[in-house]
PDB file of C-alpha atoms in Angstrom:
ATOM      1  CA  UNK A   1      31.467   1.848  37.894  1.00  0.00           C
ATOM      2  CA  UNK A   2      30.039   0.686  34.247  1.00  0.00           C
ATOM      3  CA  UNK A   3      29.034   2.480  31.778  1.00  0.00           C
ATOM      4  CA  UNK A   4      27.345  -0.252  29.640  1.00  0.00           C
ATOM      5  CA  UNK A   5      24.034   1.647  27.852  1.00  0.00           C
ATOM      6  CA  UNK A   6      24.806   5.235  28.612  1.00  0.00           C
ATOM      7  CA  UNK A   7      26.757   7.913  26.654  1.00  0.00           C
ATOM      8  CA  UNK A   8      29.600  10.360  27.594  1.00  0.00           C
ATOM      9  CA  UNK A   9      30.878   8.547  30.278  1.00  0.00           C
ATOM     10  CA  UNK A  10      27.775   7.588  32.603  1.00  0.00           C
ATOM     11  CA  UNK A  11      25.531  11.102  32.295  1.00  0.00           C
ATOM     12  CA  UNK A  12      22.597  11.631  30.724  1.00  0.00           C
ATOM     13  CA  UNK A  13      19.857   9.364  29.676  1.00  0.00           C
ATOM     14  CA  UNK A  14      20.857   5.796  28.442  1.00  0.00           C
ATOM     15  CA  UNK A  15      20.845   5.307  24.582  1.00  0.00           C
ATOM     16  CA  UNK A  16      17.255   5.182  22.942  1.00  0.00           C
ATOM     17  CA  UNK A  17      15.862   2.409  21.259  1.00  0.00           C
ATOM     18  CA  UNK A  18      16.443   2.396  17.410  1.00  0.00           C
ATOM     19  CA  UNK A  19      13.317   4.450  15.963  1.00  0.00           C
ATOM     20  CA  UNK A  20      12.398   3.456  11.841  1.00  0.00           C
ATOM     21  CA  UNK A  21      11.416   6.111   9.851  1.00  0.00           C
ATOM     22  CA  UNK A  22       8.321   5.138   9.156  1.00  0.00           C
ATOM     23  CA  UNK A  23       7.580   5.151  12.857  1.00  0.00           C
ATOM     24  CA  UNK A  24       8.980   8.685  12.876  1.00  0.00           C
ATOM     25  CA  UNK A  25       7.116  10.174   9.991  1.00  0.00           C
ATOM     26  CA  UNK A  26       3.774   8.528  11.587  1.00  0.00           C
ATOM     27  CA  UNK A  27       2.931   6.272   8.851  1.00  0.00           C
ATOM     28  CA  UNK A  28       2.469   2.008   8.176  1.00  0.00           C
ATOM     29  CA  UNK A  29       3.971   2.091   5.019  1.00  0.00           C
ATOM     30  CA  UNK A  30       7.890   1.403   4.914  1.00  0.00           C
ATOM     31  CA  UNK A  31       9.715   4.102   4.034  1.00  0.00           C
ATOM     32  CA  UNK A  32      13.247   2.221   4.230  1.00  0.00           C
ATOM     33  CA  UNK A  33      11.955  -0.293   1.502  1.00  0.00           C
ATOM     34  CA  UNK A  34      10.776   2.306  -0.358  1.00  0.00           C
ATOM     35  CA  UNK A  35      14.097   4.067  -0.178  1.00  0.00           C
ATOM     36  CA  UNK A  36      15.611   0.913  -1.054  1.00  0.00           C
ATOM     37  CA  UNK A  37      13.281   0.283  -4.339  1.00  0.00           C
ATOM     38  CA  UNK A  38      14.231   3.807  -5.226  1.00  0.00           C
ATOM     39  CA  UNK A  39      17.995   3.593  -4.996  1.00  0.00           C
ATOM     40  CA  UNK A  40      17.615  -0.025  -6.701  1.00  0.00           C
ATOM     41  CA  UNK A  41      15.648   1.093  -9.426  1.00  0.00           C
ATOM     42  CA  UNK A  42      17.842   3.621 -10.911  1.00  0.00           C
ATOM     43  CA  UNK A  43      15.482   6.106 -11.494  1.00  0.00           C
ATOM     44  CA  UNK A  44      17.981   8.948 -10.652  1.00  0.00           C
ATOM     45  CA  UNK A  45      21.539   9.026  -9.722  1.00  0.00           C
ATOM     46  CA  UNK A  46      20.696  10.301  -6.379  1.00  0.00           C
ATOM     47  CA  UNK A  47      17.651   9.859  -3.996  1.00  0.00           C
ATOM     48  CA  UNK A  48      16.825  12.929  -1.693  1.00  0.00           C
ATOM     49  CA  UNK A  49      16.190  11.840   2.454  1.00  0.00           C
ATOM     50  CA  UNK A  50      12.381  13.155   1.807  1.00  0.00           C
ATOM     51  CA  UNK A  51      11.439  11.258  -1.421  1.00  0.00           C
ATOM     52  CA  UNK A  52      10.789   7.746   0.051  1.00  0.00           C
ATOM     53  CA  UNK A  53       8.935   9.399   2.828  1.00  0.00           C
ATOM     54  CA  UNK A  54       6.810  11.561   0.523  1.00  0.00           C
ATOM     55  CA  UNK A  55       6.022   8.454  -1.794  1.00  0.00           C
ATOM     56  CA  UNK A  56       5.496   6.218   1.344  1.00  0.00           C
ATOM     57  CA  UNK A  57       2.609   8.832   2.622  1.00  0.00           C
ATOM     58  CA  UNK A  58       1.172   9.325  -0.922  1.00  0.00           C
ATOM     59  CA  UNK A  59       0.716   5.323  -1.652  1.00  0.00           C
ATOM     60  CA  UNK A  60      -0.568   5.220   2.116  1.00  0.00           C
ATOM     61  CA  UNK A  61      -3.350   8.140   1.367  1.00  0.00           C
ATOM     62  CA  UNK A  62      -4.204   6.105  -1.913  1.00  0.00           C
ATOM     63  CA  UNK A  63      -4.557   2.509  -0.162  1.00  0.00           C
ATOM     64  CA  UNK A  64      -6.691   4.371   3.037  1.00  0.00           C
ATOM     65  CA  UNK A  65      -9.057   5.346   0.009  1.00  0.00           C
ATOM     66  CA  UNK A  66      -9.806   2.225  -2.356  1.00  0.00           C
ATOM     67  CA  UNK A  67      -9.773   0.240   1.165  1.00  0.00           C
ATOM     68  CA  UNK A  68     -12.358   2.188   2.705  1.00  0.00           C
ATOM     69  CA  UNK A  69     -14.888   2.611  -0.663  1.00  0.00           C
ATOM     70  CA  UNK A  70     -14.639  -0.996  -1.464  1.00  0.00           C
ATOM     71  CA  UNK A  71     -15.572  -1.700   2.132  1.00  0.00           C
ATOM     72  CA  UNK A  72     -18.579   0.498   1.566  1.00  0.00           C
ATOM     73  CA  UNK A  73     -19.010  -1.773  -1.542  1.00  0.00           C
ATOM     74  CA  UNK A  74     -18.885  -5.062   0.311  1.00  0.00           C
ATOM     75  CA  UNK A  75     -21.046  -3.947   3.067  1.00  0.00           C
ATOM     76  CA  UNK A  76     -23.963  -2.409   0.353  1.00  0.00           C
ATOM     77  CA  UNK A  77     -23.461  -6.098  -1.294  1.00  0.00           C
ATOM     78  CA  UNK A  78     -24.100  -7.159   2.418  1.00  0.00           C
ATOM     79  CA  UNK A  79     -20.591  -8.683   2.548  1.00  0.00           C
ATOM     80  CA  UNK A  80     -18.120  -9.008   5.320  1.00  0.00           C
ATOM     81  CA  UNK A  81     -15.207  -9.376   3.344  1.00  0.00           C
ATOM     82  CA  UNK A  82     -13.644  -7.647   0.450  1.00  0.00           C
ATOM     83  CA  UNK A  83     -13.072  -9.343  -2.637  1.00  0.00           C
ATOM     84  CA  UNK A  84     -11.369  -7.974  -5.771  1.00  0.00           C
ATOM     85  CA  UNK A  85     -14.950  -7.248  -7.753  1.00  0.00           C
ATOM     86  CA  UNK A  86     -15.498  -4.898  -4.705  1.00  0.00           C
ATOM     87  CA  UNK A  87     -12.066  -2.773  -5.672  1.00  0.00           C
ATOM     88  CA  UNK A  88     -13.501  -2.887  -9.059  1.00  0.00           C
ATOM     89  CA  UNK A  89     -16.679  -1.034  -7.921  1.00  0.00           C
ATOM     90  CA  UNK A  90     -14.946   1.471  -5.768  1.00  0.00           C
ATOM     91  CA  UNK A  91     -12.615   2.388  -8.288  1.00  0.00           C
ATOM     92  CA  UNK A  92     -14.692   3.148 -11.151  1.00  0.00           C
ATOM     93  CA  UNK A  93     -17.420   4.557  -9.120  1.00  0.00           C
ATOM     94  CA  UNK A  94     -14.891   7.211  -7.852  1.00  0.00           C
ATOM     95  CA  UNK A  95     -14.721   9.498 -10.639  1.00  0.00           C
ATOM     96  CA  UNK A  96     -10.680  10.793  -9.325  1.00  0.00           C
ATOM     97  CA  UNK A  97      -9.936   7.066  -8.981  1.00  0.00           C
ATOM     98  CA  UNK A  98     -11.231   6.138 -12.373  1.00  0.00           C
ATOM     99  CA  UNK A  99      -8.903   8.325 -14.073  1.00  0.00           C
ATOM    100  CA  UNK A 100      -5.766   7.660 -12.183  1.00  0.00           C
ATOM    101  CA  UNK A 101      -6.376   3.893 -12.548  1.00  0.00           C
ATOM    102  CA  UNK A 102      -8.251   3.792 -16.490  1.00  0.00           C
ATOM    103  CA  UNK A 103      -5.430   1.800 -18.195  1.00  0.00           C
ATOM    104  CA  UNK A 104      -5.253  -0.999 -15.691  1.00  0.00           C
ATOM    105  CA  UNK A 105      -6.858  -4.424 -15.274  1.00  0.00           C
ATOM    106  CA  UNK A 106      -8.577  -6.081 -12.058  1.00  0.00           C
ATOM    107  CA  UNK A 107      -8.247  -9.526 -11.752  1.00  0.00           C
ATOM    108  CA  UNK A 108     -10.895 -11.264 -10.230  1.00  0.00           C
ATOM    109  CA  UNK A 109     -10.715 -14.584  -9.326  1.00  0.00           C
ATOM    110  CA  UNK A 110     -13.646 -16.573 -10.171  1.00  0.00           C
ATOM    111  CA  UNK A 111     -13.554 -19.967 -10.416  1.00  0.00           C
ATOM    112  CA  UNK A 112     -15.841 -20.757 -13.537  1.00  0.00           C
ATOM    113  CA  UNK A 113     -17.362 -24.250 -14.501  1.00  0.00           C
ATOM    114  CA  UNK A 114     -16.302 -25.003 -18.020  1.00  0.00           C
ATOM    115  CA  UNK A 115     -19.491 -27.850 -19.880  1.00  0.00           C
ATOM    116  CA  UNK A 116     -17.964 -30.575 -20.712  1.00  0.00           C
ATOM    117  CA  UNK A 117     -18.698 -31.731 -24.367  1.00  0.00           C
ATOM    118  CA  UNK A 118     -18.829 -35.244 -24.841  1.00  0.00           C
ATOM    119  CA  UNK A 119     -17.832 -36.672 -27.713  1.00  0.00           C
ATOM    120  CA  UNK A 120     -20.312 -39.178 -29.571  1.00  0.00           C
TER     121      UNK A 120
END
């Protein structure tokens, strides 16, 4: 008689399935690479079990948001897909958004047709 898969000896249920934390706390986001970016980063000497999962949650919530006002920007531009000019417009129509994000840059990429001068 085997016990291959089951603790103490045979009783009980087998051994679950490995379960990731993000999994467990409900959310996409990893929280293991964020733990890992945390611990790598130096930006304290120790990292509490909750921080990762905390940050993990609060950059979910803020991606949930800008996704689903620049998809209300792309469909008023009658749009299917979201492009970065799109994020633009949700972000600085959002009055919270604008203020959390005022110091940074969008890129947008355009691809723009330079006139060629010719030379006489």
């Amino acid at each position: 008689m085997s016990s291959v898969g089951k603790g103490k000896g045979g009783r009980g249920k087998a051994t679950s399935k490995a379960t990731s934390r993000s999994s467990r706390a409900g959310l996409q986001f990893p929280v293991g690479r964020i733990a890992r970016f945390l611990k790598q980063g130096r930006y304290a000497e120790r990292i509490g079990a909750g921080a990762p999962v905390y940050m993990a949650a609060v950059l979910e919530y803020l991606c949930a948001e800008v996704l689903e006002l620049a998809g209300n920007a792309a469909r008023d531009n009658k749009k299917t897909r979201i492009i970065p000019r799109h994020i633009q417009l949700a972000i600085r129509n959002d009055e919270e958004l604008n203020k959390l994000m005022a110091n940074t840059t969008t890129v947008s990429y355009t691809h723009l047709t330079l006139p060629t001068i010719c030379s006489v």
